[in-house]
PDB file of C-alpha atoms in Angstrom:
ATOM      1  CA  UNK H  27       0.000   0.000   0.000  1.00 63.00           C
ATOM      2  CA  UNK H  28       2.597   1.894   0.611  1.00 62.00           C
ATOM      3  CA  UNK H  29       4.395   1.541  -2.394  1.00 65.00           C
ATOM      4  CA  UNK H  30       1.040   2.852  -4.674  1.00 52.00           C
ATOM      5  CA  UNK H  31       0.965   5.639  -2.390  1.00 51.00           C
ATOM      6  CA  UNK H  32       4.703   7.367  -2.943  1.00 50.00           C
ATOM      7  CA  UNK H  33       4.284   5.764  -6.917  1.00 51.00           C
ATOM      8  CA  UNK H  34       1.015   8.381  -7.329  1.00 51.00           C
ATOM      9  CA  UNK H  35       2.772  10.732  -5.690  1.00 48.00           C
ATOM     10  CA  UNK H  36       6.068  10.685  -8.363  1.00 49.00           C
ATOM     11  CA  UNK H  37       3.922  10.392 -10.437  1.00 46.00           C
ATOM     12  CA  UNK H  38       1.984  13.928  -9.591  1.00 45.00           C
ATOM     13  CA  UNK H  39       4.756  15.349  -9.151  1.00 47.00           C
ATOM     14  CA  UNK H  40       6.475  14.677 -12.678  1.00 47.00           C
ATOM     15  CA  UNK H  41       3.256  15.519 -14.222  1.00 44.00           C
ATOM     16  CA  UNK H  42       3.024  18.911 -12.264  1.00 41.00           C
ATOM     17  CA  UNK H  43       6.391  19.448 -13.313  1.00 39.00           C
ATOM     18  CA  UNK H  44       5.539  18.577 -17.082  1.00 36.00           C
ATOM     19  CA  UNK H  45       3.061  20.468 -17.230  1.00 38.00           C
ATOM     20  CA  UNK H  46       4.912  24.005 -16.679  1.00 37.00           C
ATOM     21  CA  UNK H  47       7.366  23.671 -18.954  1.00 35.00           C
ATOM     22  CA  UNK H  48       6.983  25.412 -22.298  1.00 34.00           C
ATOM     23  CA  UNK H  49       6.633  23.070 -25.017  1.00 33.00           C
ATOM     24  CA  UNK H  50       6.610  25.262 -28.051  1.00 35.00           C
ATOM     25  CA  UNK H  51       9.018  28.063 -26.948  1.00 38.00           C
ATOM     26  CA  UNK H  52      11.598  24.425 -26.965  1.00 40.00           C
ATOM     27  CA  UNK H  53      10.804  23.643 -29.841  1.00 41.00           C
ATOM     28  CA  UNK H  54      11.566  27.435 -31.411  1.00 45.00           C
ATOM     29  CA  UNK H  55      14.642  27.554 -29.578  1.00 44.00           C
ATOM     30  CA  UNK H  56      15.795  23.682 -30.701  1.00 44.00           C
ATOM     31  CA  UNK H  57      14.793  25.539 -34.010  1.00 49.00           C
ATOM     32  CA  UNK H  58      17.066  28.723 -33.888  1.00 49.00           C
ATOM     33  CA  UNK H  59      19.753  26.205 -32.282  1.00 46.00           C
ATOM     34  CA  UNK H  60      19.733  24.435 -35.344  1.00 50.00           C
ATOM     35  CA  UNK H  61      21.262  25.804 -38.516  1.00 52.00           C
ATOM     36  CA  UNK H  62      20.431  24.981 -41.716  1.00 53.00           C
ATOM     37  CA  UNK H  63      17.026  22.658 -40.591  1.00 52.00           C
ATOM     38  CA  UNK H  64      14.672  22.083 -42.478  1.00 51.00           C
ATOM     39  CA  UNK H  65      11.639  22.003 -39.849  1.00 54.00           C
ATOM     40  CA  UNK H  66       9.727  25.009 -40.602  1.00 61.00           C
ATOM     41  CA  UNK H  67       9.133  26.250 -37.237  1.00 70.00           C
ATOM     42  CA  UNK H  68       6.839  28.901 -37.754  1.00 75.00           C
ATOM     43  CA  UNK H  69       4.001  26.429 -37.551  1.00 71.00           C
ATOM     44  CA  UNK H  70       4.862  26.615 -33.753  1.00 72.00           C
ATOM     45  CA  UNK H  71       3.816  29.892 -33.770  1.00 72.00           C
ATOM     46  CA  UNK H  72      -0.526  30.253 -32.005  1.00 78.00           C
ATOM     47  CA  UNK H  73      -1.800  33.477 -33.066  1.00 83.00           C
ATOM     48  CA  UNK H  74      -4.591  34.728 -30.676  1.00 84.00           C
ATOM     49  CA  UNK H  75      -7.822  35.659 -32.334  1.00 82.00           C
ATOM     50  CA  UNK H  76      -8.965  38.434 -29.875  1.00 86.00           C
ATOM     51  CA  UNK H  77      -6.099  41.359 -31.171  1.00 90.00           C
ATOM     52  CA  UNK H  78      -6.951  44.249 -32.913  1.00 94.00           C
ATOM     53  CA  UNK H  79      -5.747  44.670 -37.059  1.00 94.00           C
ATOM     54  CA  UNK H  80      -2.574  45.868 -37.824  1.00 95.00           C
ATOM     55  CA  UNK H  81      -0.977  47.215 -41.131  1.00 95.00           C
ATOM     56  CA  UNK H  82       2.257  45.701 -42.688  1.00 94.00           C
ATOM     57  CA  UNK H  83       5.268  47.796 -44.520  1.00 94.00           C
ATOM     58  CA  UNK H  84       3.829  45.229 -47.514  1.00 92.00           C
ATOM     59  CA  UNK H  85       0.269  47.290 -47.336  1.00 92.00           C
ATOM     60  CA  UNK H  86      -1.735  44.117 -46.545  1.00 92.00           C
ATOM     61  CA  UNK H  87      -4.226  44.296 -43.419  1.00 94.00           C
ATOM     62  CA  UNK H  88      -2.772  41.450 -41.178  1.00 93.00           C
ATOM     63  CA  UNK H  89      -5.667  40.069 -38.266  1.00 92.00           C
ATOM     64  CA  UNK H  90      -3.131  40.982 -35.436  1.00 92.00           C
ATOM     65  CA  UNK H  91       0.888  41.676 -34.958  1.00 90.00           C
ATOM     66  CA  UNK H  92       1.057  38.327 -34.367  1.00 88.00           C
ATOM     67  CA  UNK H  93      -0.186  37.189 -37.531  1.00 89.00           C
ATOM     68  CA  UNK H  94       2.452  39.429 -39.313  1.00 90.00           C
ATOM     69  CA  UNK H  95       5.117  38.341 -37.255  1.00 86.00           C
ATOM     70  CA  UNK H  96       3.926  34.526 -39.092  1.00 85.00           C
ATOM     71  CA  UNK H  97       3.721  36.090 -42.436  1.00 87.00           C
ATOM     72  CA  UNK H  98       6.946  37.519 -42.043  1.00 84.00           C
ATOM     73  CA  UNK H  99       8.324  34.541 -40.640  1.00 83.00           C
ATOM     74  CA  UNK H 100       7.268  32.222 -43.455  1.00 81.00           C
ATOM     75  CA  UNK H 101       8.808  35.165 -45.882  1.00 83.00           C
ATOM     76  CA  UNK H 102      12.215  36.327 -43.819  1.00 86.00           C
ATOM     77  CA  UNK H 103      13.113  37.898 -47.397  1.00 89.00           C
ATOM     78  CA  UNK H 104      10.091  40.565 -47.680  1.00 89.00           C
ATOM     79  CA  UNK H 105      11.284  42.106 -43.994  1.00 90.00           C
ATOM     80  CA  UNK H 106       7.283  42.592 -43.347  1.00 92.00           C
ATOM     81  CA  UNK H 107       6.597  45.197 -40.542  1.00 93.00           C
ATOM     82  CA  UNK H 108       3.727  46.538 -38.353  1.00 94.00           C
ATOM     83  CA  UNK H 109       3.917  50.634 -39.972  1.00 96.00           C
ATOM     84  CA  UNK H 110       0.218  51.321 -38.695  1.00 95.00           C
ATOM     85  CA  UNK H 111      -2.712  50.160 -35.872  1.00 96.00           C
ATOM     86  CA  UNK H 112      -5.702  49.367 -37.497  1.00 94.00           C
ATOM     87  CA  UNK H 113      -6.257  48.755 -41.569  1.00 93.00           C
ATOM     88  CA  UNK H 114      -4.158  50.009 -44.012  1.00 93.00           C
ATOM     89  CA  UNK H 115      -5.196  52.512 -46.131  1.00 87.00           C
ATOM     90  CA  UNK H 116      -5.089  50.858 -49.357  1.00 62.00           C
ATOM     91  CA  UNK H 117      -7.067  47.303 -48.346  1.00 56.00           C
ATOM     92  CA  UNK H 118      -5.873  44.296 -49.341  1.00 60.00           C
ATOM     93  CA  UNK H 119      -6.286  41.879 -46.088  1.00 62.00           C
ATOM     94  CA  UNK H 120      -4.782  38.458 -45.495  1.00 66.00           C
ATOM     95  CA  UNK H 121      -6.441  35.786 -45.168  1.00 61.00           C
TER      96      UNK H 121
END
């Protein structure tokens, strides 16, 4: 009995321990760590849906910043950045 008591209680405590540590942010960082690999790791990147619109330097209407910061990600050669809050004045939003 004793035994199944300090067993659920490892194993609580390796779970509570688990379950704190940043799982994507690892895998970003094993990313940048790793030159020259292949694994596209802007996938890891969750975009909240609840930010306001901002406009990008390539005059597209991005959701959010963060959604930018994933275009711009996926495309490191266009340098996209946020130049305005809100819409851009010439509309031409991202889907």
């Amino acid at each position: 009995m004793k035994i199944a008591f300090y067993l659920a209680l490892l194993v609580v405590t390796i779970s509570s321990t688990v379950a704190d540590f940043p799982v994507a942010s690892s895998r970003k960082l094993m990313c940048a760590l790793t030159p020259g690999s292949k694994t596209n790791c802007c996938n890891d990147i969750v975009c909240p849906e609840d930010d306001p619109p901002v406009c990008g330097s390539d005059g597209v209407t991005y959701p959010n910043s963060c959604e930018l910061s994933f275009a711009n990600c996926n495309n490191p050669e266009r340098n996209i950045t946020q130049i305005a809050d809100g819409v851009c004045a010439v509309p031409q939003v991202s889907t």
